Coordinates of C-alpha atoms in Angstrom, one line a residue:
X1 CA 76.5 -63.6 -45.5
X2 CA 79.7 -65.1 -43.7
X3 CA 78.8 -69.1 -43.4
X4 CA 80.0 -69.2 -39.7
X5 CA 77.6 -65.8 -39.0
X6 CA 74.7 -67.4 -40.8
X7 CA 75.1 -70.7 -39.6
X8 CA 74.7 -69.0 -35.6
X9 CA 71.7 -67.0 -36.6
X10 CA 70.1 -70.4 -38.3
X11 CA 71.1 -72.3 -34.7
X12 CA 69.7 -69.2 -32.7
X13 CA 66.5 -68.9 -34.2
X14 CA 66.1 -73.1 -33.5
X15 CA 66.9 -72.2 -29.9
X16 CA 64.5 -69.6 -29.7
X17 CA 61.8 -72.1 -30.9
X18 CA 62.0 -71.7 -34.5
X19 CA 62.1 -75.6 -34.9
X20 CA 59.2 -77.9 -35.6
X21 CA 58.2 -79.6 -32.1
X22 CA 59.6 -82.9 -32.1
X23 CA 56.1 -84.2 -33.1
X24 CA 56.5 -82.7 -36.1
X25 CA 59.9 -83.9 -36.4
X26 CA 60.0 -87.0 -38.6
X27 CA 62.7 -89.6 -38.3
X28 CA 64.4 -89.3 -42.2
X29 CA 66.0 -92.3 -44.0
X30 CA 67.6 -91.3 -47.7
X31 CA 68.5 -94.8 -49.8
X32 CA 71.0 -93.8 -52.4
X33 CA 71.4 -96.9 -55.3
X34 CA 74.4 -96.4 -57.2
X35 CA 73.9 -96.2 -61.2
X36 CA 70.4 -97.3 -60.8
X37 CA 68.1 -96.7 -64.1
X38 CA 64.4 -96.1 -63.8
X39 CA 63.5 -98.5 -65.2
X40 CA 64.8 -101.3 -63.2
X41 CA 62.3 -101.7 -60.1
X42 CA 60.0 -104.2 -61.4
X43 CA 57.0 -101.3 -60.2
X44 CA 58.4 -99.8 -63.3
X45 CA 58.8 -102.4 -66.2
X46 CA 62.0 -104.3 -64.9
X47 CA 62.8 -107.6 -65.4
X48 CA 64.2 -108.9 -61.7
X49 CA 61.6 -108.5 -59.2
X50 CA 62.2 -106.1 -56.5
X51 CA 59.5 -106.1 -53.8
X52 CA 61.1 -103.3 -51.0
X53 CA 60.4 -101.1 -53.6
X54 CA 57.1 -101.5 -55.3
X55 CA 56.4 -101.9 -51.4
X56 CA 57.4 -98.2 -51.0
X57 CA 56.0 -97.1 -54.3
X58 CA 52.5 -98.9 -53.4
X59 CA 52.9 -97.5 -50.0
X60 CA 53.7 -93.6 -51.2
X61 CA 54.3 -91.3 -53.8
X62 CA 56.4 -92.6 -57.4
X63 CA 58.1 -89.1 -58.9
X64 CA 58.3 -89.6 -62.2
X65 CA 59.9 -86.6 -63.7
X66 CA 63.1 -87.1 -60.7
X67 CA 66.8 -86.0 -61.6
X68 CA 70.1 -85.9 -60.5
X69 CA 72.6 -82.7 -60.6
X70 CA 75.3 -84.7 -62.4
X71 CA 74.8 -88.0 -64.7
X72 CA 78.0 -89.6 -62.4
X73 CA 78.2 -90.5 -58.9
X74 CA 81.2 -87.7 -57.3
X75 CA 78.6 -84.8 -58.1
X76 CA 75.4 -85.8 -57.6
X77 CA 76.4 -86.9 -53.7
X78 CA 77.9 -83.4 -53.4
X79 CA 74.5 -81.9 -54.5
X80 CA 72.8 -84.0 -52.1
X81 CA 74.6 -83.0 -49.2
X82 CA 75.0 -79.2 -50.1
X83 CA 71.8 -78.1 -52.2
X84 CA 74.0 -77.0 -54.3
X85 CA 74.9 -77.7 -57.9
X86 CA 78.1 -79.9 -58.3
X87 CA 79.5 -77.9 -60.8
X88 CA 79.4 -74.7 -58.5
X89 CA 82.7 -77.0 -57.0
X90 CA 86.1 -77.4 -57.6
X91 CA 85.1 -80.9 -59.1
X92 CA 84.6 -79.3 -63.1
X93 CA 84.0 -82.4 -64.8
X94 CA 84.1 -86.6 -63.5
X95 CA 84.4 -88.0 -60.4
X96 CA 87.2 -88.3 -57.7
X97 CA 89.3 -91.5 -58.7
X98 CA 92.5 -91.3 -56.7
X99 CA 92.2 -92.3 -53.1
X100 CA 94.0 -89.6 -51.8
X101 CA 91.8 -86.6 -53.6
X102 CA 91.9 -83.8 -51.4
X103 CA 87.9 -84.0 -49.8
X104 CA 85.5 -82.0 -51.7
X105 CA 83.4 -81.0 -49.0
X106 CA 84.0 -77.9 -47.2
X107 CA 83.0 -78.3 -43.4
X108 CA 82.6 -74.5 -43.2
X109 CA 79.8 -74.9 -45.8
X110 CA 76.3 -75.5 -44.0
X111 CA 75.3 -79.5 -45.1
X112 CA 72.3 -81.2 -45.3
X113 CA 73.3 -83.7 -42.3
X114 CA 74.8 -80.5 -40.8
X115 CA 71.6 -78.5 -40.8
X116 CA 69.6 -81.9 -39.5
X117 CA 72.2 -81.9 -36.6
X118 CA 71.2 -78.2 -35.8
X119 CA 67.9 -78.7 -35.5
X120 CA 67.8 -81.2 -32.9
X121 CA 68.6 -85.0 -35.2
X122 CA 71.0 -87.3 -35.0
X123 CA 72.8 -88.0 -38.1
X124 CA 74.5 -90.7 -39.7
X125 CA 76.1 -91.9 -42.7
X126 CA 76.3 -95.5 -43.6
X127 CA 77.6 -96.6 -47.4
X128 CA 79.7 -95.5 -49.9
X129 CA 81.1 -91.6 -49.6
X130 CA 83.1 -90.9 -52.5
X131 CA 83.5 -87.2 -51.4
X132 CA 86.9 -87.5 -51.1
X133 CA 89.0 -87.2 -47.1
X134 CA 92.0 -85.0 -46.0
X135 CA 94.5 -88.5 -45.1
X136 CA 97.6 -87.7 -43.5
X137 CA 100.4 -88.6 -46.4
X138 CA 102.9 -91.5 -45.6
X139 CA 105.8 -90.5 -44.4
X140 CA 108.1 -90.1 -47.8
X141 CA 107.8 -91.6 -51.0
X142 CA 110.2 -94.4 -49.4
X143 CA 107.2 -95.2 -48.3
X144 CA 105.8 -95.6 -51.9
X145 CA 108.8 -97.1 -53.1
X146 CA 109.1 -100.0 -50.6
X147 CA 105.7 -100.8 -51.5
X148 CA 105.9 -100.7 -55.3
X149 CA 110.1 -102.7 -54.6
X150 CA 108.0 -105.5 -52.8
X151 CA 105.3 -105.5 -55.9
X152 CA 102.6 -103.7 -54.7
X153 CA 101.6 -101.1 -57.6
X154 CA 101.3 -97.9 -56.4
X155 CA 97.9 -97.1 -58.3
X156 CA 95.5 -94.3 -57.4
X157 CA 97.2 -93.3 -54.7
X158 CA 96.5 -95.8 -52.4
X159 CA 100.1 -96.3 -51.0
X160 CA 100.8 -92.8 -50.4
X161 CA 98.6 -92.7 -47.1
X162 CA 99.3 -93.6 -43.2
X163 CA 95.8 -95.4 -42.5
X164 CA 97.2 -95.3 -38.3
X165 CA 96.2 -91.7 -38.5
X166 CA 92.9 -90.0 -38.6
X167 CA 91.6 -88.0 -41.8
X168 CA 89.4 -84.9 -41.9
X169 CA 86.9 -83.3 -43.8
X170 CA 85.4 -86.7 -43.7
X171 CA 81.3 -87.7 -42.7
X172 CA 81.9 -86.5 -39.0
X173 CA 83.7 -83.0 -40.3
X174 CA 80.5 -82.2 -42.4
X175 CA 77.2 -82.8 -40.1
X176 CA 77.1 -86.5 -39.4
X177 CA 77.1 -87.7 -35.5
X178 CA 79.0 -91.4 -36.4
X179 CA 79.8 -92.6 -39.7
X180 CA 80.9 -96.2 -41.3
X181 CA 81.6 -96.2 -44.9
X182 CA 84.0 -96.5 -48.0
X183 CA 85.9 -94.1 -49.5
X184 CA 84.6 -94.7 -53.0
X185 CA 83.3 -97.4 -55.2
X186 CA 84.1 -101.1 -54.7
X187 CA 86.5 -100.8 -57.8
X188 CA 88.7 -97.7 -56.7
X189 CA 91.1 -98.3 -53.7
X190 CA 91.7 -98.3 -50.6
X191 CA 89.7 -101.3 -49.8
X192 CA 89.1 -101.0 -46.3
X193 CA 86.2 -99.4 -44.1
X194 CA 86.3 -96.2 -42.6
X195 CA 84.5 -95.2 -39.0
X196 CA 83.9 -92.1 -38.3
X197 CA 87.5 -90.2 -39.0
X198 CA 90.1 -93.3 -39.4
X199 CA 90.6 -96.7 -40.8
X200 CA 88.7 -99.2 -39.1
X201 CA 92.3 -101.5 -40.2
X202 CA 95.9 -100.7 -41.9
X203 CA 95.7 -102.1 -45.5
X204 CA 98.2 -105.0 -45.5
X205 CA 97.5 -106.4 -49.2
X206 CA 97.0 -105.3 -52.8
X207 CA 93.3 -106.2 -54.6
X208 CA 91.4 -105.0 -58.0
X209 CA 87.9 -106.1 -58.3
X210 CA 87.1 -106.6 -61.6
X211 CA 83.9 -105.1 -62.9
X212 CA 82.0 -108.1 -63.8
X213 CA 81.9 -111.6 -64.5
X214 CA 82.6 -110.4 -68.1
X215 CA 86.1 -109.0 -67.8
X216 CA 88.9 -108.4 -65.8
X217 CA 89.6 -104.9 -65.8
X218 CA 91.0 -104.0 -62.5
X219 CA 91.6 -101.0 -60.2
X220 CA 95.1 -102.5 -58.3
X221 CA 95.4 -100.8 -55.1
X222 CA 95.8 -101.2 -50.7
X223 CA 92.8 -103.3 -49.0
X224 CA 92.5 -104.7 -45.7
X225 CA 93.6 -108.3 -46.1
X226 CA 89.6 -110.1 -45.1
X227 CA 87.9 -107.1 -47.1
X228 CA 85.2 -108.6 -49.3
X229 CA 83.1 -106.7 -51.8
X230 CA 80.8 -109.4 -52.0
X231 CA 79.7 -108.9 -48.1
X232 CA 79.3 -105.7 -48.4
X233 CA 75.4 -105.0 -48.9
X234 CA 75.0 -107.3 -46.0
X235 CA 77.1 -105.0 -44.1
X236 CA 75.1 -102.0 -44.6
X237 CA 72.1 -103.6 -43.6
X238 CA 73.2 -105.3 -40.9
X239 CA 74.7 -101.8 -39.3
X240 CA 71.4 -99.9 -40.9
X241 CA 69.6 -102.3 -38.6
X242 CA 71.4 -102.1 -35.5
X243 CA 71.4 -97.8 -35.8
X244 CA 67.6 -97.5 -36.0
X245 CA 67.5 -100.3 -33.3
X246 CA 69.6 -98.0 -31.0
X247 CA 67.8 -94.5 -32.3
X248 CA 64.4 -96.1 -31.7
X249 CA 65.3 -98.0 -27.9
X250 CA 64.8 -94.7 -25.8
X251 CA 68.4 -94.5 -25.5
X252 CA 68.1 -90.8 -27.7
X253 CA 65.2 -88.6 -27.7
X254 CA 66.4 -87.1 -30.7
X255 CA 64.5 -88.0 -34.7
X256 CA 67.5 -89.4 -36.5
X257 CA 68.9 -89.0 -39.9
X258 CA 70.1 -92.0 -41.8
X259 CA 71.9 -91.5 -45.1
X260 CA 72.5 -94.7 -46.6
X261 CA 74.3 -94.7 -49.8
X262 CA 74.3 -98.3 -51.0
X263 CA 77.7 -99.8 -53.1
X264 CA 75.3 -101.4 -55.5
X265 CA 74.4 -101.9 -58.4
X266 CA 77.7 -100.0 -59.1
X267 CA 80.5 -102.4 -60.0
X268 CA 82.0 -104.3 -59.6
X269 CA 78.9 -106.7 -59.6
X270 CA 79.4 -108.7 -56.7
X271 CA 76.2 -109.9 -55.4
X272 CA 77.1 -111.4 -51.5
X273 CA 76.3 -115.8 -51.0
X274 CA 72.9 -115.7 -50.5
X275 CA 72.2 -114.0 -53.6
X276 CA 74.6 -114.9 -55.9
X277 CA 73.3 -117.3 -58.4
X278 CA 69.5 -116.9 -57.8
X279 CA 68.9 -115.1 -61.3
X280 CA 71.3 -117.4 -63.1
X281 CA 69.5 -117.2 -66.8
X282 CA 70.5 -113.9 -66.7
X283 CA 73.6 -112.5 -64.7
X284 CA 75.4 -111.6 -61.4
X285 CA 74.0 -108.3 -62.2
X286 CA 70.5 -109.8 -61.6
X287 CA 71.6 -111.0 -58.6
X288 CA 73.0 -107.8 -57.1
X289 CA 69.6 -105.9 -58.3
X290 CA 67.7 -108.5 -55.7
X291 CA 70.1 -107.6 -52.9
X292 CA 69.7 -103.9 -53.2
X293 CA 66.1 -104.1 -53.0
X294 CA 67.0 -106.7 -49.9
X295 CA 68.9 -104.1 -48.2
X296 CA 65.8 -101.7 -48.8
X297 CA 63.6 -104.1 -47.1
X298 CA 65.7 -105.0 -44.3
X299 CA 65.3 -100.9 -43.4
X300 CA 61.8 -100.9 -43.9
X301 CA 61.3 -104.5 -41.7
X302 CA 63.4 -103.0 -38.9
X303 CA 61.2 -99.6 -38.7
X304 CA 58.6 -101.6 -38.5
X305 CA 60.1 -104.1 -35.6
X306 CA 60.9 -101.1 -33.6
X307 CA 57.6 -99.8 -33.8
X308 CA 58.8 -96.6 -35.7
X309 CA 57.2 -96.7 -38.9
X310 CA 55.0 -94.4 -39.0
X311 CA 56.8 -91.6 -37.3
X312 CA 60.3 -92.2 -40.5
X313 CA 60.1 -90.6 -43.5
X314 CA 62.1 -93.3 -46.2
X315 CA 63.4 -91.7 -49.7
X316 CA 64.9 -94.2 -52.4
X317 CA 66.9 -92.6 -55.3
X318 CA 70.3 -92.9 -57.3
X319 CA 72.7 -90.8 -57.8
X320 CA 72.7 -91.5 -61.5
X321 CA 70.9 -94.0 -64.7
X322 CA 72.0 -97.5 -65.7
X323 CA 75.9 -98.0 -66.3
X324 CA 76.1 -98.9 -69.8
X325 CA 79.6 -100.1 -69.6
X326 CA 78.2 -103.4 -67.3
X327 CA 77.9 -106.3 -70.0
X328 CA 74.1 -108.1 -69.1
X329 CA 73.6 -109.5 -72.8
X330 CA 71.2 -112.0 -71.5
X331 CA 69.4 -109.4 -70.1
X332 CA 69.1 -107.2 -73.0
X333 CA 68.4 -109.9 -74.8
X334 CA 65.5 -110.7 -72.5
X335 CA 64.0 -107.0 -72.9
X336 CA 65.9 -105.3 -69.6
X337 CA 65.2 -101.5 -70.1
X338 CA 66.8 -100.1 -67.6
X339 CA 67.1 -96.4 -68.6
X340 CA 62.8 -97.1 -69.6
X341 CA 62.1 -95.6 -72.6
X342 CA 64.2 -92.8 -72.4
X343 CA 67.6 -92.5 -74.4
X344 CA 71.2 -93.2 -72.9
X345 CA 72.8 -93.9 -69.6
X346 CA 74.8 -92.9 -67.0
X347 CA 77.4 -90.3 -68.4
X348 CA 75.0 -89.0 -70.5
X349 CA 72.8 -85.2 -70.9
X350 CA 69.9 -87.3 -72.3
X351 CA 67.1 -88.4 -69.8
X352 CA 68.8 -91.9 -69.3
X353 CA 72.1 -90.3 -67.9
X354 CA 70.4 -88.1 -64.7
X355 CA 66.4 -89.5 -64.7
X356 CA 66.2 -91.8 -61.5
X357 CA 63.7 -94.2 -60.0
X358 CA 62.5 -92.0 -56.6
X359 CA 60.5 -93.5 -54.3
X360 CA 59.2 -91.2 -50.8
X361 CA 57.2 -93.4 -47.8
X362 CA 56.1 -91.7 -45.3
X363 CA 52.8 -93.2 -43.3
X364 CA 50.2 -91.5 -43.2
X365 CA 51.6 -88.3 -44.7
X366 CA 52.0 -89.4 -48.1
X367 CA 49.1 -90.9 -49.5
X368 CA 49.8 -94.1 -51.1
X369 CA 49.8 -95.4 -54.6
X370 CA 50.5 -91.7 -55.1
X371 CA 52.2 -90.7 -58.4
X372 CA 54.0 -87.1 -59.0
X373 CA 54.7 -85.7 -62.1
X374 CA 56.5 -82.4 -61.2
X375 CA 60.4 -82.2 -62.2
X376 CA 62.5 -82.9 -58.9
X377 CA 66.1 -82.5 -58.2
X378 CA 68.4 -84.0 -55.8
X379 CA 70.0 -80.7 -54.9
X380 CA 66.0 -80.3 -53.2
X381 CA 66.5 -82.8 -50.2
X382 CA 67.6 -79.4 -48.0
X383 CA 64.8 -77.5 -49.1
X384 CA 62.1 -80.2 -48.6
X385 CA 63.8 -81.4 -45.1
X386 CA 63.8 -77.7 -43.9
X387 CA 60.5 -76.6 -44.9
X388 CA 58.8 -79.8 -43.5
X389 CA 60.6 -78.5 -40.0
X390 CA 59.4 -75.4 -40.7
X391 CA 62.6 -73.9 -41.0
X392 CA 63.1 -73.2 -44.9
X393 CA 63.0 -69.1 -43.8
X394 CA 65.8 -69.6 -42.2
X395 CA 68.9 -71.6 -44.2
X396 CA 71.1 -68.6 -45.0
X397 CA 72.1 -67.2 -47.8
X398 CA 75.2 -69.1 -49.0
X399 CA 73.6 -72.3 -48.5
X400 CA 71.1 -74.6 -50.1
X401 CA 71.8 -72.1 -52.9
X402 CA 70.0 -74.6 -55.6
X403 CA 67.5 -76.4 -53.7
X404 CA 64.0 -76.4 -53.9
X405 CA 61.2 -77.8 -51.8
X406 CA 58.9 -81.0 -52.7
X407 CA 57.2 -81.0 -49.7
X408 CA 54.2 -79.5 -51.4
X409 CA 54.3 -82.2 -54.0
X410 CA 54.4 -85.1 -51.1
X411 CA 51.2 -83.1 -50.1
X412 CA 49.5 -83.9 -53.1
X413 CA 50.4 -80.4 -55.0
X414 CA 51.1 -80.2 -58.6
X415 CA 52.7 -77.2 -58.9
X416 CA 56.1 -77.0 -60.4
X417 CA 58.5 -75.8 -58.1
X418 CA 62.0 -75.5 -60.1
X419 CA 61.8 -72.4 -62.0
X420 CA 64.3 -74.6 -64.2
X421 CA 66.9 -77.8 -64.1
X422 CA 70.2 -78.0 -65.2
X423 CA 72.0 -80.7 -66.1
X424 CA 75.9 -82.1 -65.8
X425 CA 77.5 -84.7 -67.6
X426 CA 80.8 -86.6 -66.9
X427 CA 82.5 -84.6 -69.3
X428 CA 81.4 -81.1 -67.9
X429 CA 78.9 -80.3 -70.2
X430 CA 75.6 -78.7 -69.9
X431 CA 72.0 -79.4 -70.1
X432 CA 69.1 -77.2 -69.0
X433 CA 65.1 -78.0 -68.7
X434 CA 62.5 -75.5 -68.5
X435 CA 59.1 -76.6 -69.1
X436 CA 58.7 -78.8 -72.0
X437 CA 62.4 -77.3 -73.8
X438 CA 65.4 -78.9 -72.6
X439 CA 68.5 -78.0 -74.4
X440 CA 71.7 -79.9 -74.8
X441 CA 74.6 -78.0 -75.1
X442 CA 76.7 -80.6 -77.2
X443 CA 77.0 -81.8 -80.7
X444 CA 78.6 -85.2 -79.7
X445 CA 75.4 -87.1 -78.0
X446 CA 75.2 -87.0 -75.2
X447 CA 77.9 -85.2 -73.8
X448 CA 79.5 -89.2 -72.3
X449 CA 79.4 -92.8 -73.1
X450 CA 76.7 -94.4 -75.6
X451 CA 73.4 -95.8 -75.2
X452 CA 72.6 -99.5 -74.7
X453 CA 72.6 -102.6 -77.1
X454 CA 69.0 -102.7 -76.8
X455 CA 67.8 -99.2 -77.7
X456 CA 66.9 -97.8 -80.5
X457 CA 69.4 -96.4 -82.9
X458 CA 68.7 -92.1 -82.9
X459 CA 70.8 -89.9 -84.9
X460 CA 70.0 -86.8 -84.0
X461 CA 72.2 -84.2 -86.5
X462 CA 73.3 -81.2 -84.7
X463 CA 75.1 -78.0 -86.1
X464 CA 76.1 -76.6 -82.1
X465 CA 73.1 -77.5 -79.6
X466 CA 70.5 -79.7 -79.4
X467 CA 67.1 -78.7 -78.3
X468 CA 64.0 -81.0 -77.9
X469 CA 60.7 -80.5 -76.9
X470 CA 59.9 -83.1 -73.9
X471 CA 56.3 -83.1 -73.8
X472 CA 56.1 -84.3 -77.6
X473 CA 59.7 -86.2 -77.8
X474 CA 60.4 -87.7 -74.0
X475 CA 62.6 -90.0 -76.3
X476 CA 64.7 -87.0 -77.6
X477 CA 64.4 -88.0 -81.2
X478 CA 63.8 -84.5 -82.6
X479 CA 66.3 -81.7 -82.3
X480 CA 64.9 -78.5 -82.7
X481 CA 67.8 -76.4 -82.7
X482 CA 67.2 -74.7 -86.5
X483 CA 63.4 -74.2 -85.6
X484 CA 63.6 -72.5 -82.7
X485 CA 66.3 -70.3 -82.1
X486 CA 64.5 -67.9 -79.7
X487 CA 64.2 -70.6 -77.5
X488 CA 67.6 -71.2 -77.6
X489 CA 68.5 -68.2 -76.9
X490 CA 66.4 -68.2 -73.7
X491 CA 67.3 -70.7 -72.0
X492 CA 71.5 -70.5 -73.0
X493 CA 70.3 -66.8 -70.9
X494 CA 68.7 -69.0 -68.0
X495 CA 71.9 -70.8 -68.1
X496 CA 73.9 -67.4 -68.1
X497 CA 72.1 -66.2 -65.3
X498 CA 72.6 -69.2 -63.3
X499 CA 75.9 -69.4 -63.4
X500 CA 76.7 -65.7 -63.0
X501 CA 74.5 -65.3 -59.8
X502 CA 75.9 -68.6 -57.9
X503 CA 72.2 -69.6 -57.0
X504 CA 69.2 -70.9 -58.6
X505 CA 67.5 -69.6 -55.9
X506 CA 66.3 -66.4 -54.6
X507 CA 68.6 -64.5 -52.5
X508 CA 71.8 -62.7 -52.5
X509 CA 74.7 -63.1 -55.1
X510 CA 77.2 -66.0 -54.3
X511 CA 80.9 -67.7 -55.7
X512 CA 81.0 -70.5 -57.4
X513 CA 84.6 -72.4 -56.8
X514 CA 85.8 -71.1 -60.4
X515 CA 83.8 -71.2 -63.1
X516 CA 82.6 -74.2 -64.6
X517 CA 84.4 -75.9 -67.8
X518 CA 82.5 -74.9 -70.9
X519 CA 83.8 -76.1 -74.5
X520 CA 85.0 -73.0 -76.4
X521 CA 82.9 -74.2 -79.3
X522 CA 79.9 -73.5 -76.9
X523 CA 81.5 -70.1 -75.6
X524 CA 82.1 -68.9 -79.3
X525 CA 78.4 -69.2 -80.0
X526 CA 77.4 -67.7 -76.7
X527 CA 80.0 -65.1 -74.7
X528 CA 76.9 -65.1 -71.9
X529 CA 78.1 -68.5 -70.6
X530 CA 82.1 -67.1 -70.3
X531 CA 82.8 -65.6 -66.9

């Protein structure tokens, strides 16, 4: 189906009443932590105490079995906002580093904010983006030159674009109604924030942030000269705040749709004044774990102030685990597990790379105290927003194409609802679960960086694949491969199928954006995968 054709028939059908009644239309808050482990809420074993959220899980449902598309932050927030599995993209493998990376979403492409927008909410997007934007290119590489003569470094990109003009393909190109945000992490340039489709200034200076106290590795690039990545958390709630003030005042009748990425704890580790310092014994990183649970209470403290709480439906998740590159040895030291008991970190195919804390609140819907054990995605937030408007019948064909509803598990169903659950790592290689099997398809850990100081030492010999049992070995200590190679075989033809088809779910036959970067080790063993 043609995305512009299907995208009229979804908004004709909502015309003709196909939408939930605005009773039925919940106000929707999505919290996205960046590189956040689960096992760092202090609900679940962590070592910094973070109220907000043992507020939400004591107040809703705790998923427990909850994943990410991609075990890096560029892919997962694509397969948020599309339902669709990152690697189905033009991004293959990492994450968008230069500042002027063409933008990865397509506007024609129905979006999760853009779907919300059709059926009668008001969207916005407040946080970190890291999608990529179409800028307008300086002039001529005089431009560049001048910059670089006068000893500005011409890194990532970040001198190559006229910040006077406004980009597309941006936040307010894809679904969103207003937008304020960065274009990436805190350590990749431009710093400088972004409204809507332009600069909000011209960068005038060069910065790095370093990514800790510990080192001084820098990303060098064009900031706004009073841009501070220390005040940044208290920017995001502080505008968080004021849009559900404005949303909930009368001003709108419409539910609203906040997507609030957060910058933290992501380096660099930059914890804002009234935070820094508080967990001293231990680190910064401390620090900045208190202010993100902050900002998640500042959200949940203004619902309640406007007298909205019980009519918003808050998520809290991350886009990926624990980054095992920030150095907390005091922490470590102190027993900080912040992948839990499960191996590795962000990067990474094992359960510490993509398993997430994920938290849903929703008054009086949800019961609290709740627990889930079902395997969730965060491709599903389409799904689950659609069939709780009652309008999952009608997202067409090319979109959404790997999303599957939870709604039935926030109603207190056990039921799986992923036929399957496949997983990318920052190299490009692949994972899938099914059941209790989850194979690996790399011979080289994980398929990205190492585990933590702190975790135990597994050696896990492999001749091609790795395939564990999860319901005996959560800790992936075990590979399976030489005992089961039917298995194997299965689920490398799951995989097959996945990628030939375009969709996870049922419906017609769609593209992927090229075919997805698979090691010719892996293709050698099994010609299905190769396109």
């Amino acid at each position: 189906m043609n995305s512009l054709f299907g995208h009229l028939i979804l908004c004709s059908l909502i015309c003709l009443g196909g939408a939930a009644s605005a009773a039925d239309q919940p106000n929707i808050i999505l919290i996205l932590a960046d590189d956040m482990g689960p096992g760092e809420p202090s609900h679940a074993g962590g070592l910094i105490p973070t109220p907000a959220l043992d507020q939400m899980a004591n107040e809703g449902m705790q998923f427990n079995n909850a994943h990410t598309s991609s075990s890096v932050c560029t892919p997962t927030r694509y397969g948020i906002l599309t339902g669709r599995y990152n690697w189905r993209s033009r991004l293959k493998k990492g994450v968008l580093s230069a500042a002027d990376s063409p933008a990865l979403m397509d506007p024609n492409r129905l979006s999760l904010p853009g779907f919300l927008q059709q059926s009668g909410y008001h969207t916005a997007c407040i946080g970190k983006w890291h999608l990529g934007v179409d800028w307008v290119k300086a002039e001529s590489d005089s431009h560049v030159a001048d910059k670089a003569a006068s000893g500005h470094k011409a890194q990532f990109g970040s001198w190559n674009i006229d910040y006077s003009q406004p980009f597309r393909n941006g936040p307010v190109d894809v679904g969103f109604d207003e937008a304020f945000f960065i274009l990436s992490s805190l350590d990749m340039p431009p710093y400088v924030y972004l409204r809507n489709d332009r600069a909000e200034q011209v960068p005038t200076v060069e910065r790095g942030f370093p990514h800790n106290e510990y080192n001084d590795f820098q990303r060098i690039g064009a900031a706004a000269e009073d841009f501070d990545a220390s005040e940044c958390l208290a920017t995001w709630a502080e505008q968080s705040r004021s849009y559900i003030q404005r949303q909930a005042s009368g001003s709108s009748d419409k539910p609203f749709f906040l997507y609030l990425p957060l910058t933290s704890p992501h380096t660099p580790v930059r914890p804002g004044k009234n935070f820094k310092g508080r967990y001293k014994q231990y680190s910064w990183y401390a620090d900045f774990i208190a202010e993100t649970d902050w900002v998640v209470e500042q959200v949940l403290d203004q619902l309640a102030a406007s007298g909205i709480d019980d009519e918003t439906l808050v998520i809290f998740t991350s886009d990926n685990g624990f980054a095992p590159y920030v150095e907390i040895p005091k922490m470590l030291a102190a027993g900080y597990h912040p992948s839990g008991d499960f191996r590795g970190s962000k990067g990474s195919l094992y359960e510490g790379g993509h398993r997430v804390p994920f938290l849903v609140r929703w008054p009086g819907k949800v019961s609290a105290g709740s627990t889930s054990e079902t395997t969730v995605c965060t491709t599903d937030f389409l799904a689950t927003f659609a069939d709780i408007l009652g309008e999952k019948e009608s997202l067409p064909d090319d979109a959404a194409e790997d999303s599957f509803s939870f709604y039935p598990c926030m109603q207190g169903d056990r039921q799986p609802t992923r036929p399957q659950t496949i997983h990318h790592s920052i190299s490009g290689k692949f994972a899938i679960r099914s059941g209790d099997w989850k194979l690996i398809l790399a011979t080289d850990g994980g398929g990205g960086w190492a585990g933590l100081s702190n975790q135990a030492k597994v050696v896990t010999p492999s001749q091609s694949v790795q395939l564990y049992n999860m319901a005996d070995d959560p800790g992936e200590t075990k590979n399976l491969e030489d005992a089961f190679p039917e298995k194997i075989d299965a689920l490398v033809n799951e995989l097959a199928k996945a990628l030939a088809e375009g969709r996870t779910t049922p419906g017609e036959k769609q593209m992927n954006d090229g075919w997805p970067y698979l090691h010719q080790p892996t293709l050698d063993r099994f010609p299905q995968l190769a396109e």
